Coordinates of C-alpha atoms in Angstrom, one line a residue:
Chain A
X1 CA -0.5 7.4 -14.1
X2 CA 0.5 9.5 -11.0
X3 CA 4.0 10.8 -11.7
X4 CA 6.2 8.6 -9.1
X5 CA 9.6 7.3 -10.0
X6 CA 11.4 5.0 -7.6
X7 CA 15.1 4.8 -8.0
X8 CA 17.1 2.6 -7.9
X9 CA 14.8 -0.2 -8.9
X10 CA 16.8 -3.1 -7.9
X11 CA 20.1 -3.0 -5.4
X12 CA 22.0 -5.7 -4.1
X13 CA 24.5 -4.4 -1.0
X14 CA 26.4 -5.8 1.7
X15 CA 25.5 -6.2 5.4
X16 CA 26.7 -3.4 7.2
X17 CA 26.8 -0.6 4.3
X18 CA 24.7 2.4 3.9
X19 CA 21.8 2.7 1.4
X20 CA 19.6 5.2 0.2
X21 CA 16.5 4.8 -1.9
X22 CA 14.7 7.7 -3.8
X23 CA 11.2 8.4 -4.3
X24 CA 10.2 11.5 -6.8
X25 CA 6.9 12.9 -7.5
X26 CA 5.9 15.7 -10.1
X27 CA 2.1 15.5 -8.7
X28 CA 3.0 18.2 -6.0
X29 CA 1.6 15.9 -3.3
X30 CA 1.7 17.0 0.1
X31 CA 2.2 13.3 1.8
X32 CA 4.6 10.8 0.9
X33 CA 5.2 7.3 2.4
X34 CA 7.5 4.5 2.4
X35 CA 6.3 0.7 2.4
X36 CA 8.2 -2.4 2.5
X37 CA 6.6 -5.4 0.9
X38 CA 7.7 -9.1 2.6
X39 CA 5.5 -12.4 1.9
X40 CA 2.4 -12.7 4.2
X41 CA 2.7 -9.1 5.6
X42 CA 1.2 -7.1 2.9
X43 CA 2.5 -3.6 3.2
X44 CA 3.9 -2.2 6.3
X45 CA 4.4 1.7 6.5
X46 CA 8.2 2.5 7.4
X47 CA 8.0 6.3 7.6
X48 CA 6.1 9.4 6.2
X49 CA 6.2 12.8 5.6
X50 CA 3.4 15.5 5.8
X51 CA 5.3 18.2 4.2
X52 CA 8.8 19.3 3.7
X53 CA 11.1 18.6 6.6
X54 CA 8.1 17.0 8.4
X55 CA 8.3 13.1 9.1
X56 CA 7.1 10.9 11.4
X57 CA 7.4 6.9 11.8
X58 CA 5.4 4.2 10.7
X59 CA 5.2 0.8 12.5
X60 CA 8.5 -1.0 11.2
X61 CA 10.5 2.3 11.5
X62 CA 13.5 0.7 13.1
X63 CA 16.7 0.9 11.3
X64 CA 15.4 3.2 8.9
X65 CA 15.7 7.1 8.3
X66 CA 14.1 9.4 6.0
X67 CA 14.4 13.1 4.6
X68 CA 12.2 15.1 2.6
X69 CA 14.1 18.4 1.8
X70 CA 11.9 19.3 -1.1
X71 CA 8.4 18.4 -1.8
X72 CA 8.9 16.1 -4.7
X73 CA 11.5 14.0 -3.3
X74 CA 11.5 11.4 -0.1
X75 CA 14.3 9.3 0.6
X76 CA 14.6 6.6 2.5
X77 CA 18.1 5.7 4.2
X78 CA 19.3 2.3 5.9
X79 CA 22.4 3.4 7.8
X80 CA 23.7 0.0 8.1
X81 CA 21.8 -2.6 6.6
X82 CA 21.0 -6.0 7.3
X83 CA 19.9 -9.4 5.9
X84 CA 16.3 -8.6 7.6
X85 CA 15.8 -5.6 5.5
X86 CA 15.9 -7.3 2.0
X87 CA 12.5 -6.4 0.7
X88 CA 10.6 -4.6 -1.8
X89 CA 10.0 -1.0 -1.0
X90 CA 7.4 1.3 -2.5
X91 CA 7.0 4.7 -2.4
X92 CA 3.5 6.3 -2.3
X93 CA 1.8 9.7 -2.2
X94 CA -1.5 11.1 -1.4
X95 CA -2.9 14.6 -1.9
X96 CA -4.5 14.9 1.1
X97 CA -4.1 13.5 4.7
X98 CA -8.3 13.0 5.0
X99 CA -10.5 10.2 5.5
X100 CA -11.2 10.0 1.8
X101 CA -7.7 9.4 1.1
X102 CA -6.4 7.4 -2.1
X103 CA -2.5 6.3 -2.4
X104 CA -0.6 5.9 -5.9
X105 CA 2.4 3.9 -5.7
X106 CA 5.5 4.1 -7.1
X107 CA 7.1 0.7 -9.1
X108 CA 9.0 -0.7 -6.1
X109 CA 12.7 -1.0 -5.2
X110 CA 14.0 -4.6 -4.9
X111 CA 16.9 -4.6 -2.1
X112 CA 18.6 -7.4 -1.6
X113 CA 21.1 -7.3 1.5
X114 CA 24.0 -10.3 1.2
Chain B
X1 CA -2.5 -1.9 16.3
X2 CA -5.5 -2.0 14.3
X3 CA -5.5 -5.3 11.6
X4 CA -7.0 -6.0 8.7
X5 CA -7.5 -9.9 8.0
X6 CA -7.8 -10.7 4.2
X7 CA -9.3 -14.2 3.1
X8 CA -8.5 -16.2 1.1
X9 CA -4.9 -16.2 1.0
X10 CA -4.7 -17.6 -2.6
X11 CA -7.2 -18.7 -5.2
X12 CA -6.5 -21.1 -7.9
X13 CA -9.5 -20.7 -10.5
X14 CA -10.3 -21.2 -14.2
X15 CA -11.1 -18.7 -16.8
X16 CA -14.7 -17.6 -16.6
X17 CA -15.1 -18.1 -12.8
X18 CA -16.0 -15.8 -10.4
X19 CA -14.1 -14.6 -7.5
X20 CA -14.8 -13.5 -3.9
X21 CA -12.4 -11.9 -1.3
X22 CA -13.1 -10.3 1.8
X23 CA -11.4 -8.2 4.7
X24 CA -12.4 -8.0 8.2
X25 CA -11.2 -5.6 11.0
X26 CA -11.8 -5.5 14.8
X27 CA -12.0 -1.8 14.5
X28 CA -14.0 0.4 12.3
X29 CA -12.7 2.3 9.2
X30 CA -14.4 5.2 7.3
X31 CA -12.9 4.3 4.0
X32 CA -12.2 1.1 2.2
X33 CA -9.7 0.7 -0.7
X34 CA -8.7 -2.1 -2.8
X35 CA -5.7 -2.5 -4.7
X36 CA -4.3 -4.7 -7.3
X37 CA -0.8 -5.6 -7.8
X38 CA 0.6 -6.9 -11.0
X39 CA 4.1 -9.1 -10.7
X40 CA 6.7 -6.6 -10.4
X41 CA 4.6 -3.5 -10.3
X42 CA 2.9 -1.1 -7.5
X43 CA -0.3 -1.6 -6.3
X44 CA -3.0 0.2 -8.3
X45 CA -6.0 1.5 -6.9
X46 CA -9.2 -0.6 -8.1
X47 CA -12.0 0.6 -6.1
X48 CA -12.5 3.2 -3.4
X49 CA -15.6 2.7 -0.8
X50 CA -16.4 6.1 1.3
X51 CA -20.0 4.9 3.0
X52 CA -21.2 2.0 5.1
X53 CA -23.7 -0.6 2.8
X54 CA -21.9 1.1 -0.5
X55 CA -21.8 -1.0 -3.3
X56 CA -19.4 0.1 -6.3
X57 CA -18.6 -1.5 -9.5
X58 CA -15.6 -1.1 -11.7
X59 CA -16.0 -3.2 -14.8
X60 CA -16.4 -7.0 -14.0
X61 CA -15.2 -5.8 -10.3
X62 CA -17.6 -5.2 -7.6
X63 CA -16.8 -4.2 -3.6
X64 CA -18.8 -3.6 -1.0
X65 CA -18.4 -1.5 2.2
X66 CA -19.8 -3.8 5.1
X67 CA -22.6 -2.2 7.1
X68 CA -20.9 -2.5 10.4
X69 CA -17.8 -0.7 8.5
X70 CA -15.7 -3.6 9.9
X71 CA -15.5 -5.3 6.5
X72 CA -15.4 -5.3 3.0
X73 CA -15.8 -7.5 0.3
X74 CA -14.4 -7.6 -3.7
X75 CA -15.8 -10.0 -6.3
X76 CA -14.7 -10.5 -9.6
X77 CA -17.1 -11.5 -12.3
X78 CA -16.1 -14.0 -15.5
X79 CA -12.2 -13.9 -14.6
X80 CA -9.8 -13.7 -17.4
X81 CA -6.0 -14.5 -17.4
X82 CA -5.2 -11.0 -16.7
X83 CA -6.9 -11.0 -13.4
X84 CA -3.8 -12.8 -12.0
X85 CA -2.3 -10.9 -9.3
X86 CA -2.2 -10.0 -5.7
X87 CA -5.5 -7.8 -4.5
X88 CA -5.2 -5.9 -1.4
X89 CA -7.4 -4.4 0.9
X90 CA -6.7 -1.5 2.7
X91 CA -8.0 1.6 4.7
X92 CA -6.6 4.7 6.9
X93 CA -5.8 3.9 10.3
X94 CA -6.5 6.7 12.8
X95 CA -3.2 7.6 15.3
X96 CA -4.8 9.5 17.8
X97 CA -1.7 11.1 18.2
X98 CA -1.1 13.0 15.5
X99 CA -3.4 15.2 13.2
X100 CA -2.2 14.4 10.0
X101 CA -3.4 10.8 10.9
X102 CA -5.5 9.7 7.8
X103 CA -3.1 9.3 5.3
X104 CA -1.4 6.2 7.1
X105 CA -2.8 3.0 5.0
X106 CA -3.5 -0.5 7.1
X107 CA -2.9 -3.3 4.6
X108 CA -4.3 -6.6 4.4
X109 CA -1.7 -9.4 3.7
X110 CA -3.3 -9.8 0.3
X111 CA -5.3 -12.8 -2.0
X112 CA -2.9 -14.2 -4.4
X113 CA -5.2 -15.0 -7.6
X114 CA -4.0 -17.6 -10.0
X115 CA -6.4 -18.0 -13.4
X116 CA -5.8 -20.9 -15.2
X117 CA -7.4 -21.5 -19.1

């Protein structure tokens, strides 16, 4: 199994509060991603990183920010959580950004915003 | 943006039956990936396809990369209870605005498989 750890695994927070989710990898992979999973939508990319301090937006980036100060850690921050951000969040890693890319996923973080 | 249309949305099958699902796109993909997600877990890669027409097996699973490069199929033969879960197709999109573009995966909405004894 790929060494990917997400924390926390579950969190309940109030609307308007900041929340940070952490993804930690031990594979030394260059690329890291944050997805959210909602019923009927599959997985949708929030942000991704292609190196330390190099990040870019995905298709559903509004309301989220990310940081990557070390190869092994990729943080996802909800500056002011809203109920629409209740979801299951998955971190993923890939070794390269090339066309034959295979992604490995963490176990997910279930976030509930009340 | 590019969309992957996955069908069916759900399947209720009896143990021992075969399962077929497919994924189509209006755009060409150079790679097709099939993932399975068990309840409460992250997706796990089942099969990766890299060439048009390619047929690849992984145990009871068989997947094909369509000749047009716009579709892919996954078959599960002789289903067993542990086949229950959500199956996703995925392919790397190409964002012409960035150089590190192939790592972004576009996912289908998933096929929920339920296996009854």
